[in-house]
Short mmCIF file of C-alpha atoms in Angstrom, two decimals:
data_model
loop_
_atom_site.label_atom_id
_atom_site.label_comp_id
_atom_site.label_asym_id
_atom_site.label_seq_id
_atom_site.Cartn_x
_atom_site.Cartn_y
_atom_site.Cartn_z
CA UNK A 118 -152.62 -11.23 -22.39
CA UNK A 119 -155.84 -13.43 -22.36
CA UNK A 120 -153.81 -16.43 -23.13
CA UNK A 121 -151.29 -15.75 -20.25
CA UNK A 122 -154.07 -15.12 -18.04
CA UNK A 123 -155.82 -18.32 -18.87
CA UNK A 124 -152.69 -20.32 -18.36
CA UNK A 125 -152.37 -18.82 -14.84
CA UNK A 126 -156.13 -19.68 -13.94
CA UNK A 127 -156.63 -15.92 -13.85
CA UNK A 128 -159.03 -13.41 -15.66
CA UNK A 129 -157.46 -10.97 -18.09
CA UNK A 130 -158.41 -8.13 -15.83
CA UNK A 131 -156.98 -9.75 -12.72
CA UNK A 132 -153.75 -10.16 -14.43
CA UNK A 133 -153.66 -6.53 -15.82
CA UNK A 134 -154.73 -5.18 -12.31
CA UNK A 135 -152.11 -7.20 -10.51
CA UNK A 136 -149.19 -5.90 -13.01
CA UNK A 137 -150.38 -2.56 -13.01
CA UNK A 138 -150.66 -2.25 -9.10
CA UNK A 139 -148.01 -0.64 -7.17
CA UNK A 140 -148.67 -3.42 -4.42
CA UNK A 141 -147.03 -6.76 -4.46
CA UNK A 142 -148.70 -9.30 -6.46
CA UNK A 143 -149.89 -12.47 -4.79
CA UNK A 144 -147.09 -14.92 -4.13
CA UNK A 145 -148.99 -17.80 -5.81
CA UNK A 146 -149.55 -15.76 -9.14
CA UNK A 147 -145.74 -14.62 -9.05
CA UNK A 148 -144.81 -18.60 -8.57
CA UNK A 149 -147.24 -19.46 -11.56
CA UNK A 150 -145.76 -16.98 -13.89
CA UNK A 151 -142.10 -17.90 -12.86
CA UNK A 152 -142.96 -21.71 -13.37
CA UNK A 153 -144.48 -21.22 -16.64
CA UNK A 154 -141.83 -18.74 -17.88
CA UNK A 155 -138.94 -20.91 -16.65
CA UNK A 156 -137.70 -18.10 -14.53
CA UNK A 157 -136.27 -18.81 -10.85
CA UNK A 158 -138.71 -16.93 -8.32
CA UNK A 159 -135.60 -15.87 -6.30
CA UNK A 160 -134.63 -13.85 -9.28
CA UNK A 161 -137.88 -11.98 -9.49
CA UNK A 162 -138.38 -11.71 -5.94
CA UNK A 163 -134.58 -10.59 -4.62
CA UNK A 164 -132.83 -10.20 -7.99
CA UNK A 165 -130.44 -13.33 -7.11
CA UNK A 166 -129.52 -16.50 -8.72
CA UNK A 167 -129.70 -16.96 -12.67
CA UNK A 168 -132.80 -15.70 -14.24
CA UNK A 169 -133.58 -18.83 -16.10
CA UNK A 170 -133.86 -22.08 -14.17
CA UNK A 171 -131.70 -23.98 -16.51
CA UNK A 172 -128.94 -21.46 -16.41
CA UNK A 173 -125.73 -22.79 -14.61
CA UNK A 174 -123.46 -21.03 -11.99
CA UNK A 175 -120.03 -20.09 -12.82
CA UNK A 176 -119.12 -22.88 -10.60
CA UNK A 177 -120.90 -25.36 -12.25
CA UNK A 178 -119.60 -24.34 -15.81
CA UNK A 179 -116.23 -25.19 -14.88
CA UNK A 180 -115.72 -28.63 -16.77
CA UNK A 181 -112.50 -30.62 -17.19
CA UNK A 182 -110.82 -30.06 -20.65
CA UNK A 183 -111.62 -33.03 -23.23
CA UNK A 184 -107.61 -33.53 -23.15
CA UNK A 185 -106.98 -33.45 -19.60
CA UNK A 186 -104.83 -35.96 -18.08
CA UNK A 187 -105.82 -38.18 -15.15
CA UNK A 188 -104.33 -36.65 -12.15
CA UNK A 189 -102.54 -39.96 -11.31
CA UNK A 190 -101.07 -40.07 -14.75
CA UNK A 191 -100.10 -36.46 -14.56
CA UNK A 192 -98.21 -37.32 -11.45
CA UNK A 193 -96.27 -40.04 -12.73
CA UNK A 194 -95.29 -38.14 -15.78
CA UNK A 195 -94.22 -35.17 -13.63
CA UNK A 196 -91.96 -37.93 -11.59
CA UNK A 197 -90.67 -39.13 -14.72
CA UNK A 198 -89.67 -35.62 -15.93
CA UNK A 199 -88.21 -34.68 -12.55
CA UNK A 200 -85.97 -37.69 -12.50
CA UNK A 201 -84.74 -37.02 -16.19
CA UNK A 202 -83.82 -33.57 -14.95
CA UNK A 203 -81.63 -34.75 -12.17
CA UNK A 204 -79.89 -37.42 -14.42
CA UNK A 205 -79.11 -34.72 -16.77
CA UNK A 206 -77.36 -32.44 -14.25
CA UNK A 207 -73.68 -33.70 -14.52
CA UNK A 208 -73.26 -33.80 -10.60
CA UNK A 209 -73.88 -36.27 -8.04
CA UNK A 210 -76.67 -36.26 -5.69
CA UNK A 211 -74.27 -35.27 -2.93
CA UNK A 212 -73.04 -32.13 -5.19
CA UNK A 213 -76.66 -31.21 -5.98
CA UNK A 214 -77.62 -31.21 -2.28
CA UNK A 215 -74.48 -29.14 -1.43
CA UNK A 216 -75.59 -26.53 -4.08
CA UNK A 217 -79.21 -26.40 -2.92
CA UNK A 218 -78.33 -26.68 0.77
CA UNK A 219 -80.40 -30.01 1.39
CA UNK A 220 -79.58 -33.43 2.35
CA UNK A 221 -78.45 -36.05 -0.11
CA UNK A 222 -81.46 -37.89 0.96
CA UNK A 223 -83.93 -35.21 -0.05
CA UNK A 224 -82.39 -35.27 -3.60
CA UNK A 225 -82.85 -39.18 -3.85
CA UNK A 226 -86.57 -38.89 -2.67
CA UNK A 227 -87.61 -36.25 -5.24
CA UNK A 228 -87.79 -38.33 -8.32
CA UNK A 229 -89.38 -41.08 -6.30
CA UNK A 230 -92.17 -39.21 -4.53
CA UNK A 231 -92.39 -36.26 -6.68
CA UNK A 232 -92.58 -34.06 -3.50
CA UNK A 233 -90.25 -31.11 -4.09
CA UNK A 234 -91.01 -27.42 -3.33
CA UNK A 235 -91.34 -24.74 -5.95
CA UNK A 236 -88.35 -23.05 -4.79
CA UNK A 237 -86.08 -26.12 -4.95
CA UNK A 238 -87.60 -27.23 -8.24
CA UNK A 239 -86.67 -23.90 -9.50
CA UNK A 240 -83.24 -23.80 -8.54
CA UNK A 241 -82.71 -27.31 -9.86
CA UNK A 242 -83.91 -26.17 -13.23
CA UNK A 243 -81.49 -22.99 -12.88
CA UNK A 244 -78.57 -25.31 -12.38
CA UNK A 245 -78.96 -26.46 -16.26
CA UNK A 246 -80.89 -23.26 -17.38
CA UNK A 247 -84.03 -25.48 -17.72
CA UNK A 248 -87.48 -24.32 -18.37
CA UNK A 249 -89.52 -24.59 -15.03
CA UNK A 250 -93.02 -24.45 -16.55
CA UNK A 251 -92.05 -27.56 -18.73
CA UNK A 252 -90.78 -29.51 -15.98
CA UNK A 253 -94.11 -28.75 -14.06
CA UNK A 254 -96.62 -29.32 -16.66
CA UNK A 255 -94.84 -31.03 -19.66
CA UNK A 256 -96.46 -28.75 -22.14
CA UNK A 257 -94.32 -27.71 -25.05
CA UNK A 258 -95.93 -24.30 -25.78
CA UNK A 259 -92.68 -22.11 -25.94
CA UNK A 260 -89.30 -22.24 -27.56
CA UNK A 261 -87.61 -22.58 -24.24
CA UNK A 262 -89.93 -25.51 -23.29
CA UNK A 263 -89.08 -27.28 -26.56
CA UNK A 264 -85.55 -26.95 -26.05
CA UNK A 265 -85.69 -28.14 -22.50
CA UNK A 266 -87.54 -31.16 -23.74
CA UNK A 267 -84.95 -31.97 -26.33
CA UNK A 268 -82.12 -31.66 -23.77
CA UNK A 269 -83.74 -33.70 -21.01
CA UNK A 270 -84.62 -36.57 -23.36
CA UNK A 271 -81.54 -36.64 -25.49
CA UNK A 272 -79.61 -38.39 -23.11
CA UNK A 273 -82.26 -40.91 -22.79
CA UNK A 274 -82.64 -41.30 -26.16
CA UNK A 275 -78.72 -41.95 -26.73
CA UNK A 276 -79.11 -44.73 -23.92
CA UNK A 277 -81.79 -46.34 -25.78
CA UNK A 278 -80.18 -46.23 -29.10
CA UNK A 279 -77.03 -47.64 -27.53
CA UNK A 280 -79.05 -50.69 -25.97
CA UNK A 281 -80.73 -51.37 -29.16
CA UNK A 282 -77.36 -51.34 -30.66
CA UNK A 283 -76.01 -53.76 -28.00
CA UNK A 284 -79.00 -56.14 -28.36
CA UNK A 285 -78.54 -56.16 -32.19
CA UNK A 286 -74.79 -57.18 -31.75
CA UNK A 287 -75.61 -59.92 -29.63
CA UNK A 288 -78.38 -61.24 -31.84
CA UNK A 289 -75.70 -61.20 -34.73
CA UNK A 290 -73.26 -63.13 -32.35
CA UNK A 291 -75.79 -65.63 -31.31
CA UNK A 292 -76.94 -66.16 -34.98
CA UNK A 293 -73.20 -66.65 -35.95
CA UNK A 294 -72.78 -69.38 -33.02
CA UNK A 295 -75.92 -70.89 -34.33
CA UNK A 296 -74.97 -71.21 -37.85
CA UNK A 297 -71.52 -72.46 -36.65
CA UNK A 298 -73.30 -75.25 -34.60
CA UNK A 299 -75.55 -76.14 -37.46
CA UNK A 300 -72.56 -76.60 -39.90
CA UNK A 301 -70.55 -78.64 -37.26
CA UNK A 302 -73.77 -81.14 -36.82
CA UNK A 303 -73.79 -81.35 -40.75
CA UNK A 304 -70.28 -81.91 -40.92
CA UNK A 305 -70.43 -84.56 -38.49
CA UNK A 306 -73.18 -86.29 -39.90
CA UNK A 307 -71.55 -86.36 -43.46
CA UNK A 308 -68.22 -87.31 -42.54
CA UNK A 309 -67.29 -90.93 -42.47
CA UNK A 310 -63.90 -93.16 -42.18
CA UNK A 311 -62.24 -92.76 -45.64
CA UNK A 312 -64.03 -89.98 -47.83
CA UNK A 313 -66.71 -87.79 -46.90
CA UNK A 314 -68.24 -84.27 -48.10
CA UNK A 315 -67.88 -81.13 -46.06
CA UNK A 316 -70.70 -78.72 -46.65
CA UNK A 317 -69.81 -75.69 -48.84
CA UNK A 318 -68.57 -72.69 -46.96
CA UNK A 319 -67.00 -74.77 -43.99
CA UNK A 320 -63.47 -73.88 -45.04
CA UNK A 321 -62.44 -70.77 -43.40
CA UNK A 322 -64.94 -71.07 -40.67
CA UNK A 323 -64.26 -74.31 -39.24
CA UNK A 324 -61.21 -76.53 -39.13
CA UNK A 325 -60.96 -80.02 -37.85
CA UNK A 326 -58.29 -81.47 -35.59
CA UNK A 327 -57.99 -84.98 -34.11
CA UNK A 328 -56.72 -85.39 -30.64
CA UNK A 329 -54.96 -88.43 -31.74
CA UNK A 330 -52.98 -86.39 -34.31
CA UNK A 331 -54.70 -87.49 -37.27
CA UNK A 332 -54.94 -85.01 -39.98
CA UNK A 333 -57.88 -84.09 -41.95
CA UNK A 334 -57.27 -83.01 -45.82
CA UNK A 335 -59.29 -81.07 -47.81
CA UNK A 336 -59.30 -81.49 -51.71
CA UNK A 337 -61.42 -79.74 -54.01
CA UNK A 338 -64.47 -81.81 -55.87
CA UNK A 339 -67.21 -81.22 -58.32
CA UNK A 340 -69.84 -81.41 -55.73
CA UNK A 341 -70.06 -77.83 -54.57
CA UNK A 342 -68.22 -78.21 -51.35
CA UNK A 343 -64.98 -80.03 -50.12
CA UNK A 344 -63.69 -83.46 -49.89
CA UNK A 345 -62.27 -84.51 -46.44
CA UNK A 346 -59.91 -87.41 -46.14
CA UNK A 347 -59.70 -88.91 -42.64
CA UNK A 348 -56.82 -91.30 -41.87
CA UNK A 349 -57.91 -93.87 -39.56
CA UNK A 350 -59.99 -91.98 -37.12
CA UNK A 351 -63.32 -92.12 -35.76
CA UNK A 352 -66.13 -89.53 -35.64
CA UNK A 353 -65.63 -89.41 -31.77
CA UNK A 354 -62.05 -88.56 -32.44
CA UNK A 355 -62.74 -85.38 -34.28
CA UNK A 356 -62.65 -82.33 -32.50
CA UNK A 357 -64.13 -79.14 -34.07
CA UNK A 358 -62.60 -75.78 -33.25
CA UNK A 359 -63.99 -72.42 -34.23
CA UNK A 360 -60.95 -70.28 -35.83
CA UNK A 361 -60.37 -67.05 -34.17
#
């Protein structure tokens, strides 16, 4: 008590009398006590606001979750989910509009703007039995949400797989054409009037014809390739044709 009184610049007796009195203590004394104790003076006087000065109000305690997404990103992801849902429905925009009693233009704008009422979104989900909450939040926290996610993205994954397969096939075809062109260049370089050597592997892939009717005869040789005999024809008269 003596230490507290000294910190408040009061005597022990003054502090004891003030606390024991039924009358209000001086405001200056109350202010000093609250400041030294870290207590809000309004709490001591009126019993309002947090007791401690560093305590936060309920509103200030509300902070964003560490994994909470940026609102713009969440908005773009919602539009993507909405577009995927509309693509999944085996109906045209006109047919969807008829079912929901809206205009065709409205259905087309929904995935572009992300502006759709809860009632229409719920009705849209009900057409294919999709989970409304997953479409809204993207959170997979129920079996229904997981099943909806798989169904919505299954078609997209199939489209991606098909595109990858198409590009792979195109790559292989381009590689075959490149290999063919390389063989043609090497063969033209090696063939001469008379006898020449055709690189191994050319037979069966490339055949040689002359616009002037001269024939090229292939004969086995011991040089890991084929010999080509050209009858009085120059290199410019040789036409390379890829076999079907």
